[in-house]
Coordinates of C-alpha atoms in Angstrom, one line a residue:
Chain I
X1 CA 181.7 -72.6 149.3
X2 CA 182.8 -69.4 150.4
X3 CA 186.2 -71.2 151.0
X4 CA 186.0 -71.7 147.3
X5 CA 185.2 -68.2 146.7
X6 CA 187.8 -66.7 148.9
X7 CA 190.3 -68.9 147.5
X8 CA 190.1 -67.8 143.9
X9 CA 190.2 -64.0 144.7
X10 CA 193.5 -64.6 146.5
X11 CA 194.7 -66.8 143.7
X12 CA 193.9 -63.7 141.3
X13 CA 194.7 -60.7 143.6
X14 CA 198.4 -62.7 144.4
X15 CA 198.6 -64.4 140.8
X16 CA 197.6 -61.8 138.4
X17 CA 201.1 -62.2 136.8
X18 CA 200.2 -65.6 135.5
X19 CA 197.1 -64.7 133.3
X20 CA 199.5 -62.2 131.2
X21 CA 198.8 -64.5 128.5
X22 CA 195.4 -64.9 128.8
X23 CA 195.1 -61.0 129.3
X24 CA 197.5 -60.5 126.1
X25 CA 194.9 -62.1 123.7
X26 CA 192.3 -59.3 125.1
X27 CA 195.0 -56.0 124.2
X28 CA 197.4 -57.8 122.2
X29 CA 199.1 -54.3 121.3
X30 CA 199.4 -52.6 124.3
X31 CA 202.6 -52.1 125.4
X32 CA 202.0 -53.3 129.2
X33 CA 198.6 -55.4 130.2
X34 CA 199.1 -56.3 133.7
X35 CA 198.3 -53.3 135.7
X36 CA 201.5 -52.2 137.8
X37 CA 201.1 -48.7 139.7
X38 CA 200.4 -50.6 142.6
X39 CA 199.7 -54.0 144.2
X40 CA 196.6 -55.9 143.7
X41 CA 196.6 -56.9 147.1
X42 CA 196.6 -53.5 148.5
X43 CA 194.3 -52.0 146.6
X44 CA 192.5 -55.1 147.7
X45 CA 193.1 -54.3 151.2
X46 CA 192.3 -50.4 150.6
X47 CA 188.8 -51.5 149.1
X48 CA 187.7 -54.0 151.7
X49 CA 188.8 -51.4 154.1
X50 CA 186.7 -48.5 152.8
X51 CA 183.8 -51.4 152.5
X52 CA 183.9 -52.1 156.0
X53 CA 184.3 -48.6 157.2
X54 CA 181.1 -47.6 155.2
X55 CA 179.2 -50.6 156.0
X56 CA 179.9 -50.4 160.0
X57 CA 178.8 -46.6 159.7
X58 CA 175.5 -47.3 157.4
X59 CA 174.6 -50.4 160.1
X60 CA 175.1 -48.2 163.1
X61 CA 173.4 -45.5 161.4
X62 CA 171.1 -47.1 159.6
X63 CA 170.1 -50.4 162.5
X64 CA 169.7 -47.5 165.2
X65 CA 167.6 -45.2 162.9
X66 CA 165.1 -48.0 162.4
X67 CA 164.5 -49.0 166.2
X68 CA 164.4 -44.9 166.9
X69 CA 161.8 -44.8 165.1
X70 CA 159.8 -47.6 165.8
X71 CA 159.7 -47.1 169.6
X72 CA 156.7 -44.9 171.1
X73 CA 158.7 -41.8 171.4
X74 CA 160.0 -41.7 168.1
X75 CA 156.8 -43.2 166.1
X76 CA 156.2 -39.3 164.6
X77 CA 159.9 -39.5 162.7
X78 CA 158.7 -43.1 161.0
X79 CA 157.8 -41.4 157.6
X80 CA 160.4 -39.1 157.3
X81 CA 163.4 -41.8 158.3
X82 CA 161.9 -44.0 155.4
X83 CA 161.9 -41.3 152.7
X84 CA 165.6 -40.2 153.8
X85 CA 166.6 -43.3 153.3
X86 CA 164.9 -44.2 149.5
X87 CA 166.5 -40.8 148.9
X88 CA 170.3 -41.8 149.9
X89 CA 169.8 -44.5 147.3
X90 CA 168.1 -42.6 144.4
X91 CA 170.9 -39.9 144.8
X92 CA 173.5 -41.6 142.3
X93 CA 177.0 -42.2 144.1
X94 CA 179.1 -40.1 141.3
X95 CA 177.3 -37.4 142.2
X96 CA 177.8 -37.9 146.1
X97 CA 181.5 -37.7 145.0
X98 CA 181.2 -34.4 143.2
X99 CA 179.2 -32.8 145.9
X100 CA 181.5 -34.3 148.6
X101 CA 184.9 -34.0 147.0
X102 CA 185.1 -29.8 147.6
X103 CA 184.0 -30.3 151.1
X104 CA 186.1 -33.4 152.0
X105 CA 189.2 -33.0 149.7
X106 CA 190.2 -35.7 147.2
X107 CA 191.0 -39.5 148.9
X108 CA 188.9 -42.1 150.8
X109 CA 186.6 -39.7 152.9
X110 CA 184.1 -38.8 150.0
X111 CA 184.2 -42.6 148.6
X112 CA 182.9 -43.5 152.3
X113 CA 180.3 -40.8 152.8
X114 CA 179.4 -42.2 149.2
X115 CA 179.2 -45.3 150.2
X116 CA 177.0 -44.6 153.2
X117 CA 174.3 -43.0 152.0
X118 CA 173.9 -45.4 149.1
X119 CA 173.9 -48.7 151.6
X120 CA 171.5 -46.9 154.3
X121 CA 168.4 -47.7 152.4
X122 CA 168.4 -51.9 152.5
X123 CA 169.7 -51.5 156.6
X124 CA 167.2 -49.0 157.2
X125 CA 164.6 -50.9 155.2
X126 CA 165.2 -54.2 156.2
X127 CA 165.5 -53.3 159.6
X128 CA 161.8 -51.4 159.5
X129 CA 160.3 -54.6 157.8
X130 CA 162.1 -56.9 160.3
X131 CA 160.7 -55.0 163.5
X132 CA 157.3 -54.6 162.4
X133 CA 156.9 -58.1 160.9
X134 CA 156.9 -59.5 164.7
X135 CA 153.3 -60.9 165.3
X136 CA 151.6 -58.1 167.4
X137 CA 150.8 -60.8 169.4
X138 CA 154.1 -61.2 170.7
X139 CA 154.9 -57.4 171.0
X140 CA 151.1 -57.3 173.5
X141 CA 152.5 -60.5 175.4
X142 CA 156.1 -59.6 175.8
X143 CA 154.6 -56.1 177.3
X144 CA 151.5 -57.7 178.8
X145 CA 154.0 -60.0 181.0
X146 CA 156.4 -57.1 182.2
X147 CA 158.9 -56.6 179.3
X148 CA 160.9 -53.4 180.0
X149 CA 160.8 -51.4 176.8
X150 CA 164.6 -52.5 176.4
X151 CA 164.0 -56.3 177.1
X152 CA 161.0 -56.3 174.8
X153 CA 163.8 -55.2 171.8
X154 CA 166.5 -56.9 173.1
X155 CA 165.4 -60.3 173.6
X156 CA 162.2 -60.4 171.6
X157 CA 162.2 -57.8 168.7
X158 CA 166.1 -57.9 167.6
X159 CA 166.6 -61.8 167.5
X160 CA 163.0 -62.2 165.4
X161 CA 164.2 -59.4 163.1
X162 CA 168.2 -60.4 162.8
X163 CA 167.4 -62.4 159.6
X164 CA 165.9 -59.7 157.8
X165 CA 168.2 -56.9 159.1
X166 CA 171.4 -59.1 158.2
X167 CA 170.0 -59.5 154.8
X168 CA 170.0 -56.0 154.3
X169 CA 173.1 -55.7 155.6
X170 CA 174.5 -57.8 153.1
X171 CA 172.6 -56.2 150.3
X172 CA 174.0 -52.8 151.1
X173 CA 177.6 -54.5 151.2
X174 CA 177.4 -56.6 148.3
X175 CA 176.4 -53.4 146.6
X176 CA 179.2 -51.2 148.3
X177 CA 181.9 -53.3 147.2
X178 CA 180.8 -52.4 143.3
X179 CA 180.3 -49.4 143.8
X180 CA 183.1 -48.9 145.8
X181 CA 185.0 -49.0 142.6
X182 CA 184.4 -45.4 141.1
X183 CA 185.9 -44.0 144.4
X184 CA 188.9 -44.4 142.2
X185 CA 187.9 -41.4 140.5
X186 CA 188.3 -39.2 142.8
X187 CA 191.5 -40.3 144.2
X188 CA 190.9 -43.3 146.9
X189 CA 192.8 -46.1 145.3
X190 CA 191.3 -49.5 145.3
X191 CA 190.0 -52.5 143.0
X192 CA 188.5 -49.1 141.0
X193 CA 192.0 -47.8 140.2
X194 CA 192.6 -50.7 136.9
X195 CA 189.3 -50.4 136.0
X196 CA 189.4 -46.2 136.0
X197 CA 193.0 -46.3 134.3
X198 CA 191.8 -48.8 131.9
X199 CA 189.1 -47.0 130.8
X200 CA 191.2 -43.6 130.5
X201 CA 194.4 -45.3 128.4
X202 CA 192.1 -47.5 126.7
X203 CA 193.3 -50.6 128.1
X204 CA 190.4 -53.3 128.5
X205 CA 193.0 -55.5 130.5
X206 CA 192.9 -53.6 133.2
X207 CA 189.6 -52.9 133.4
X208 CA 189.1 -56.9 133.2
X209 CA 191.6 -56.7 135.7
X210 CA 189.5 -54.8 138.8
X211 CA 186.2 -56.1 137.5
X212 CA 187.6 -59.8 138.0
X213 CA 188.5 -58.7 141.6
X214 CA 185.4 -56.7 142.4
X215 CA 183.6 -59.6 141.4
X216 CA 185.2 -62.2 143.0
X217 CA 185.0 -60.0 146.6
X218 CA 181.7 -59.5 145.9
X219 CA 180.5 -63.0 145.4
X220 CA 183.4 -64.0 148.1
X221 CA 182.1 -61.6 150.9
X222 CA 178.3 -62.5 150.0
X223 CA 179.1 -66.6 150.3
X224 CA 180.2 -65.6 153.5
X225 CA 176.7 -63.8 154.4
X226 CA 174.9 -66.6 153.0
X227 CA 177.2 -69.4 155.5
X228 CA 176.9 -67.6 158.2
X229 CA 173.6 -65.9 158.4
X230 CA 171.0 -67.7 160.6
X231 CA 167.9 -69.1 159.2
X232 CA 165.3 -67.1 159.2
X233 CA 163.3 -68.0 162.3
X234 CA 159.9 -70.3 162.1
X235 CA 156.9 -67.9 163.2
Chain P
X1 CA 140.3 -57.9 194.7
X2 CA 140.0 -55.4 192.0
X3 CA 138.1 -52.9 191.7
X4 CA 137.2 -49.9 189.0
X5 CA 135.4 -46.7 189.9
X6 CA 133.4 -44.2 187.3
X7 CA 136.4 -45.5 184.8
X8 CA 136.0 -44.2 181.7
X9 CA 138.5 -44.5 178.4
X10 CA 138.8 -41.9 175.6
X11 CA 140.4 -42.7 172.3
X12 CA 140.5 -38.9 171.0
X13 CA 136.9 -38.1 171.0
X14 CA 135.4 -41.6 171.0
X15 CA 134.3 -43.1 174.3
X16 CA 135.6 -46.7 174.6
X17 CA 134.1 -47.4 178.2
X18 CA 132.0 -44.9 179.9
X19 CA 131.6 -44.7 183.2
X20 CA 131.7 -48.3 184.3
X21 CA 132.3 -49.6 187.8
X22 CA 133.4 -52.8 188.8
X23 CA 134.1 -55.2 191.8
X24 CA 135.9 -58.6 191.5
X25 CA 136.7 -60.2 194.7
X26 CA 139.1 -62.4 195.5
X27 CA 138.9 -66.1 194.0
X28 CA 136.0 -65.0 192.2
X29 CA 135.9 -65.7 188.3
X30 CA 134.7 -62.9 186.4
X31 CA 133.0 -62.9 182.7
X32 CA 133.3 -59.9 181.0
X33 CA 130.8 -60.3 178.2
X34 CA 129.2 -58.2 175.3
X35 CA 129.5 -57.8 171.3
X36 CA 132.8 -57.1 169.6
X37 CA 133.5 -53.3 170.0
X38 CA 132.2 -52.8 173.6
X39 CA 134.9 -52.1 175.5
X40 CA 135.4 -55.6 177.2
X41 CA 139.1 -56.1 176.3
X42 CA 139.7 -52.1 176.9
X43 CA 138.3 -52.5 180.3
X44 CA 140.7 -55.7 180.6
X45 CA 144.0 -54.0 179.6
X46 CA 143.4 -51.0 182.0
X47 CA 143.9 -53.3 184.7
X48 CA 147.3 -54.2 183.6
X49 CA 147.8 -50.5 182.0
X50 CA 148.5 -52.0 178.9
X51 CA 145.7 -49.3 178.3
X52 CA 145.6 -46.2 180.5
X53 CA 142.4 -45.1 181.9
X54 CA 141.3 -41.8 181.3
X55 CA 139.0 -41.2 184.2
X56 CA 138.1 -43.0 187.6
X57 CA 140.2 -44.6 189.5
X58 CA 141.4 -48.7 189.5
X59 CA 142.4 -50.8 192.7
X60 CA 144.3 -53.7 193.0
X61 CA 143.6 -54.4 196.9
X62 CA 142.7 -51.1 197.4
X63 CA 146.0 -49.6 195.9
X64 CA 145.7 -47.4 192.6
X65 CA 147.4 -49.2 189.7
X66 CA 149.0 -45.6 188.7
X67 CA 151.0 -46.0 192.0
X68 CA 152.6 -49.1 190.6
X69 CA 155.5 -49.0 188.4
X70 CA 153.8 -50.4 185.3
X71 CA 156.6 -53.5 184.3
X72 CA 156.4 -54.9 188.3
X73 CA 152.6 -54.1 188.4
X74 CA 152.3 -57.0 185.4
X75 CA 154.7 -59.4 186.6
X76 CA 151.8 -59.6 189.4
X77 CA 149.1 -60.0 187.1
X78 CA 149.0 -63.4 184.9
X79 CA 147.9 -62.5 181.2
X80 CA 146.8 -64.9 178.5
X81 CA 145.6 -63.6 174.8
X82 CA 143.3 -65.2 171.9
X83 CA 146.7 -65.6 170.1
X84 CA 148.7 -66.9 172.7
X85 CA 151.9 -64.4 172.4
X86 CA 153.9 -67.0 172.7
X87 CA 158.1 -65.8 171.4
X88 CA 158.5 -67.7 168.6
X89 CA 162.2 -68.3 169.4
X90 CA 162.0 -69.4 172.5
X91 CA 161.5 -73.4 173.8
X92 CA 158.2 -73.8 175.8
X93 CA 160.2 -73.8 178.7
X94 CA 161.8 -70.6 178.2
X95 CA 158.6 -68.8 177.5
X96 CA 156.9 -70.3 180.1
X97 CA 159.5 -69.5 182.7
X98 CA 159.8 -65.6 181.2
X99 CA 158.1 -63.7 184.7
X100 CA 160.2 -65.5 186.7
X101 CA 163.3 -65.0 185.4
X102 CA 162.5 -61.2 184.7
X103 CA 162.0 -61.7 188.4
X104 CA 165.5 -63.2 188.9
X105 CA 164.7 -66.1 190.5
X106 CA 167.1 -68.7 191.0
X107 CA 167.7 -70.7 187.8
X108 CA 167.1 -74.2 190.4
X109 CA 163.7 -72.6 191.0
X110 CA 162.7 -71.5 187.7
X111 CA 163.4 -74.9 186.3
X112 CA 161.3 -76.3 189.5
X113 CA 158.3 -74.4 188.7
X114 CA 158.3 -74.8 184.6
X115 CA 157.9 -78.3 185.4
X116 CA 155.4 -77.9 187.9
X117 CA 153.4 -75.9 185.8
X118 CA 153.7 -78.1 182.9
X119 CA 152.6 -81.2 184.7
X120 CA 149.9 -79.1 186.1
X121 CA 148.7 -78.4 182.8
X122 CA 149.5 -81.7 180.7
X123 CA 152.2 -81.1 179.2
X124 CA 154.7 -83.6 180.0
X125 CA 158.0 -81.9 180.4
X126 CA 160.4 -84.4 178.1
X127 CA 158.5 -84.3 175.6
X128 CA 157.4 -81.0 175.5
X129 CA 160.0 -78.6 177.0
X130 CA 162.9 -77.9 174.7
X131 CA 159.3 -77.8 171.8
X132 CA 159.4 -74.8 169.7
X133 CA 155.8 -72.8 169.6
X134 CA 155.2 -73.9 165.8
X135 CA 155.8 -77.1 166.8
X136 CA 152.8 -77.7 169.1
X137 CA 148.7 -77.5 168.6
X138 CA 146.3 -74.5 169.2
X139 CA 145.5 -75.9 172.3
X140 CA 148.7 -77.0 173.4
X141 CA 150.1 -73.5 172.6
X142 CA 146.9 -72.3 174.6
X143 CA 148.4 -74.7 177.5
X144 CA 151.7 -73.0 177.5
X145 CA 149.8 -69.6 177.5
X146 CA 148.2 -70.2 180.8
X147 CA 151.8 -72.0 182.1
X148 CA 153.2 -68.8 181.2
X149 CA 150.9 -66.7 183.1
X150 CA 150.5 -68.7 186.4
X151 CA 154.5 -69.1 186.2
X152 CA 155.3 -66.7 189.2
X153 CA 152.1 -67.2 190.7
X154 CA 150.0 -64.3 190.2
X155 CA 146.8 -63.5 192.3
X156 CA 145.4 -62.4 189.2
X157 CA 144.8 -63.9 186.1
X158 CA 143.6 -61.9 183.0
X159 CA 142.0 -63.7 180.1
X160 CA 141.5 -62.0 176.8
X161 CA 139.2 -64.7 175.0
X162 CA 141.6 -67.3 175.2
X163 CA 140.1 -70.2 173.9
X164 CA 138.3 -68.7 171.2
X165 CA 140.6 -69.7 168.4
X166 CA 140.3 -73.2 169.6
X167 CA 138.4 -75.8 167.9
X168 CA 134.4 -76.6 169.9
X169 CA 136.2 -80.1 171.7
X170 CA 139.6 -78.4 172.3
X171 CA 138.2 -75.0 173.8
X172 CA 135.6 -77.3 175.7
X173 CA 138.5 -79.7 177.5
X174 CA 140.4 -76.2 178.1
X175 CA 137.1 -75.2 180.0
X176 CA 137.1 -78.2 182.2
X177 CA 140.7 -77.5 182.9
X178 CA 140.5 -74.1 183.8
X179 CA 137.6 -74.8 186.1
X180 CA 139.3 -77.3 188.0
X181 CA 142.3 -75.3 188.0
X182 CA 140.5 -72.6 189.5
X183 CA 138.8 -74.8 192.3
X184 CA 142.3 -75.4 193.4
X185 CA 144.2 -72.2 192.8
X186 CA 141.4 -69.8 193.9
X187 CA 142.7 -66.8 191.4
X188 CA 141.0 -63.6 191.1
X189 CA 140.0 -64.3 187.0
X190 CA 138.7 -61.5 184.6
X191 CA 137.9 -63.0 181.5
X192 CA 136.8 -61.7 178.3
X193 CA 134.8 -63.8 176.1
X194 CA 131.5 -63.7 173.7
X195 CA 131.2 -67.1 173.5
X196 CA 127.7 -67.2 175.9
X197 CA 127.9 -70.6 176.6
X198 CA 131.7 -70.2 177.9
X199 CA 130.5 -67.7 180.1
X200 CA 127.7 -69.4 181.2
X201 CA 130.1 -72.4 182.2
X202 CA 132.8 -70.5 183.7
X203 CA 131.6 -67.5 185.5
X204 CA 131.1 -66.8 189.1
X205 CA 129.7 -63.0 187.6
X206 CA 128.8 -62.0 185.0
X207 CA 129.0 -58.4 183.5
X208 CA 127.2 -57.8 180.1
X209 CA 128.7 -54.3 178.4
X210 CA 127.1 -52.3 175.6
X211 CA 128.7 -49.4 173.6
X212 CA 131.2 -49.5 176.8
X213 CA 129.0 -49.0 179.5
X214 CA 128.1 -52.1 182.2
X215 CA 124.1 -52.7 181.3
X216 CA 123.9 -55.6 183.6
X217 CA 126.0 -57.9 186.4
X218 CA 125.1 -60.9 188.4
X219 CA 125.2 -64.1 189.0
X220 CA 124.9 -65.9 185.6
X221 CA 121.7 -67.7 186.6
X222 CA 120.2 -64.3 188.0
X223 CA 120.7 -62.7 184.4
X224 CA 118.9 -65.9 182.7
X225 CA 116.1 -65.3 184.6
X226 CA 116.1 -61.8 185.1
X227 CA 118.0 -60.0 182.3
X228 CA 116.9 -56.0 182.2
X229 CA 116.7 -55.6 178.7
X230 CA 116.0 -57.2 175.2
X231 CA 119.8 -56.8 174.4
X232 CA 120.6 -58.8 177.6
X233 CA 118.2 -61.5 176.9
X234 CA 119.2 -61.3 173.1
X235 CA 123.0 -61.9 174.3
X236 CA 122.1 -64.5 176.8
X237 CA 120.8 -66.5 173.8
X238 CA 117.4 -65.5 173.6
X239 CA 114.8 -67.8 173.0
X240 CA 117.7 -70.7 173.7
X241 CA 117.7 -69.0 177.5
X242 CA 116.1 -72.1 178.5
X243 CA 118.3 -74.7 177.4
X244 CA 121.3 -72.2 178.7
X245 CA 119.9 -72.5 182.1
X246 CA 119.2 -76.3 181.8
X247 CA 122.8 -76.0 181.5
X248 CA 123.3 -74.4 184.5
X249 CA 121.4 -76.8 186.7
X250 CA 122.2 -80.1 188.0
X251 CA 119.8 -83.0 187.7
X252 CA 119.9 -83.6 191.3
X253 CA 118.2 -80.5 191.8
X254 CA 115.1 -82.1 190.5
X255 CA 114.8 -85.6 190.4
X256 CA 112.2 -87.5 192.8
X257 CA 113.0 -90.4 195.0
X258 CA 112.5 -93.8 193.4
X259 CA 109.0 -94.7 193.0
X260 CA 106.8 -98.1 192.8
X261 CA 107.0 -98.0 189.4
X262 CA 109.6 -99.9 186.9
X263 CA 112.9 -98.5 186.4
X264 CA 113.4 -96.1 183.1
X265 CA 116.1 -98.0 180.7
X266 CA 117.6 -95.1 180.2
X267 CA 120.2 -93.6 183.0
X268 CA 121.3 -89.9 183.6
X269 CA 124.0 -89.1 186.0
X270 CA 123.1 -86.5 188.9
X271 CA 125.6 -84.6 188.1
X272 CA 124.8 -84.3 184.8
X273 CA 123.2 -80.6 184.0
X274 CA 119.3 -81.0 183.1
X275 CA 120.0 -79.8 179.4
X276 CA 121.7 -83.6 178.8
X277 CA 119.0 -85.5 180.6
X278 CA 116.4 -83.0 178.1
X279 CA 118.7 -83.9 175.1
X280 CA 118.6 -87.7 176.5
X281 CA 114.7 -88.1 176.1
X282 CA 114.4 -86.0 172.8
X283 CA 116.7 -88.6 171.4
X284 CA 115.4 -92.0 173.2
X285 CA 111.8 -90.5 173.2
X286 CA 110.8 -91.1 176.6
X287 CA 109.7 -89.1 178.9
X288 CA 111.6 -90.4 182.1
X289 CA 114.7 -91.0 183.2
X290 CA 116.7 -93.2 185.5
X291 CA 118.8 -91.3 187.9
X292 CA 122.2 -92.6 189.2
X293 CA 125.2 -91.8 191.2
X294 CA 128.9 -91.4 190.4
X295 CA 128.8 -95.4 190.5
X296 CA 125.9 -96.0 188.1
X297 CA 123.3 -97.3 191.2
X298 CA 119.8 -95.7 190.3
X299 CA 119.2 -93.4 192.9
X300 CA 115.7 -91.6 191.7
X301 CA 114.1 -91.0 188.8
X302 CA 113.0 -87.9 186.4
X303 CA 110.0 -87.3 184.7
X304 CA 109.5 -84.5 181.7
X305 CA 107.8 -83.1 184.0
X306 CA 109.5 -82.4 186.6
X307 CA 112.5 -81.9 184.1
X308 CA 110.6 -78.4 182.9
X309 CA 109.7 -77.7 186.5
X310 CA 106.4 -78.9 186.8
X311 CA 104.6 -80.5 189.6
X312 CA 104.8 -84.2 190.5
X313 CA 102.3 -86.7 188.8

């Protein structure tokens, strides 16, 4: 399946050319209809890139955050880790982008930092619920037999959690990659670009154009997820 | 041998256990006993330090546990739970075999002693080692709960009521086991339980507890007869005290030599505790007994009489 997936978007991101038929009947009288300022594939590659970037920071981030807070010495931060975190994700990305943008200049940075604090929540969340879903049973045993505190998480509390933390992780990314897209408004180009331009010229082509790409790397990337993510463990 | 002096535990301002002191000696089987909320299982976890005491002073062969660095001090010390603990991603082998390897023993060795231990306990090692926890029964699970905590050979075993999620027959057959386990092993056992009759069954001493303080301690016979308050008597079953120490002694102890007289149909082992040969002639309705040894040859006889104590016809 993800094959499948993965497939397509490269048929589309390489192929785009081909559909100028198909995408004439949508604007049939705009001059141009295939969007041309720059590659599909690299703003392809630019968007996965800023994706991963943002993800790898909002797992370490958000992965570490949730076992700080859920070993004894960091038990008092518990409430206020949580409520950062719902906040990151109530805080609407555009605006991240205005507030970043004088700080961080135009380009890819703001996009990222963006990007961060809107996929913290699920990694943060998921991460919580994963940890302190284990059976206390098995946290008094694993102690009650000699467990350092870092064996205890390492070989008992990460691999019974790793379901529910990857699906967060692949919430926040499956979310990133959309909202990746209005990073394009503030200069990073990527699958937003078409879809930013589009809207500006009035050209619905291209914004069919990036939404057909963003959705097909979403869906792509979260097939991937789905093949590879282990079962969620029997308890 | 552990001991606890004047040990007390605070949780804020609430006492858990107050002042209690306490001597288990070596090989000896140990009942901690008392209703939910008296600080059994917090006087149990202080001896691992899965609870620190507050006040007084606990030995391990007349060494402080504080003095021990608290992961090496519970490799030492078995530990079984109601709910087993077992790590739900690990094989029964792997769990069972977790002290020792946090031990780093040689793999050879590890995998010598899992199946020792498993074979020890009835488990059968091909069919049960590469088994996933929610693949086995309570009492099985219970099994590889004990497995796990004799793995490196502890001196000491702690038991935190660990049959009492079994079913009556299941927790009953664990009993058996872990008495004849304990005939051979000779561990120093604190056990938590308030399930009397397990007590009763198990116990070398018993220690009743009340709103965490030690109210009595003795031999469990010794409290049947002699228990210092209502709530001990009350505990030890009350007005059922007679039947629990019917249970406690052998029909051996009083049976008379056989007589002129026919034999009873009915047969009781020796062996058997007087509580079955009372149970025997409430349901047969008679009031004697024929006694006989492990190979069913009458060796005596018991009357009703004698069964309650009574003098000889």
């Amino acid at each position: 399946m993800p094959l499948l997936w993965l497939g397509l978007l490269l048929a589309a991101t390489l192929g785009m050319e081909q559909l100028e038929g198909v995408l004439r009947l949508i604007e049939p009288d705009s001059r141009e209809v295939i969007y041309r300022r720059d590659t599909f594939l690299a703003l392809l590659v630019q968007h996965v890139m800023v994706v991963l970037v943002a993800s790898l920071l909002a797992v370490a981030i958000g992965v570490g955050a949730a076992i700080a807070v859920t070993r004894p010495a960091g038990r008092d931060f518990r409430p206020l880790v949580g409520q950062l975190a719902s906040i990151g994700q109530t805080f609407p990305p555009v605006a991240v982008l205005a507030l970043a943008v004088p700080v961080l200049g135009f380009g890819t940075l703001p996009i990222i930092m963006a990007l961060l604090l809107y996929g913290l929540l699920p990694i943060v969340r998921n991460t919580l619920a994963g940890i302190e879903g284990i059976d206390p049973a098995v946290h008094e045993a694993a102690r009650g037999m000699g467990m350092t505190g870092v064996q205890v998480l390492r070989q008992v509390e990460l691999p019974l959690a790793a379901p529910v933390i990857l699906a967060g992780i692949r919430t926040s990314v499956t979310i990133n990659i959309a909202t990746a897209a209005i990073g394009a408004t503030v200069g990073a180009s990527n699958l937003g670009d078409p879809i930013i331009s589009g809207i500006v010229n009035g050209n619905t082509a291209y914004v069919v154009q990036g939404a057909v790409l963003i959705g097909l790397l979403a869906i792509s990337v979260d097939s991937l997820f789905e093949r590879f993510m282990p079962r969620l463990a029997p308890r | 041998m552990i001991e606890l002096f004047d040990v007390t535990k605070r949780f804020g301002d609430e006492i858990a256990v107050n002042d209690i002191s306490l001597r288990v000696e070596k090989g000896e089987l140990c009942a901690l006993v008392g209703t939910s909320g008296c600080g059994k299982s917090t006087t149990l976890r202080m001896i691992n330090r899965l609870i620190e005491h507050s006040e007084g002073e606990i030995h391990l062969d007349g060494q402080p546990v504080r003095t021990f660095n608290e992961q090496l001090l519970r490799r030492r010390i078995g530990y079984v739970i109601q709910s087993t603990g077992l790590f739900p991603h690990w094989t029964v082998a792997r769990n069972i075999g977790l002290v020792p390897r946090l031990l780093k023993w040689p793999r050879t060795r590890i995998r010598e002693r899992v199946a020792e231990l498993m074979g020890l306990l009835g488990l059968p090692p091909a069919e049960f080692a590469a088994k996933y926890p929610h693949q086995l029964s309570g009492g099985q699970a219970q099994r590889v709960g004990v497995a796990r905590a004799l793995a490196a050979d502890p001196e000491i075993l702690l038991m935190d009521e660990p049959f009492g999620a079994l079913d009556p027959i299941t927790r009953e057959s664990l009993q058996h086991e872990l008495r004849d386990l304990q005939a051979r092993l000779h561990k120093t056992i604190v056990f938590v339980t308030h399930d009397m009759d397990e007590a009763l069954a198990l116990a070398d001493r018993l220690v009743v507890m009340h709103r965490g303080r030690i109210v009595q301690q003795g031999r469990p016979i010794e409290l049947l007869r002699e228990p210092v308050d209502n709530f001990v008597a009350s505990l030890l079953g009350g007005v059922e005290r007679g039947l629990k120490e019917a249970g406690l002694t052998r029909v051996s102890e009083r049976m008379l030599p056989l007589g002129p007289r026919l034999l009873a149909r009915e047969r009781v082992a020796q062996t058997a505790p007087l509580r079955d040969a009372l149970s025997m002639m409430l349901w047969h309705r008679v009031d004697r007994l024929t006694v006989v040894d492990d190979d069913d040859i009458p060796i005596g006889e018991l009357s009703l009489r004698r069964l309650v104590g009574g003098r000889p016809e």
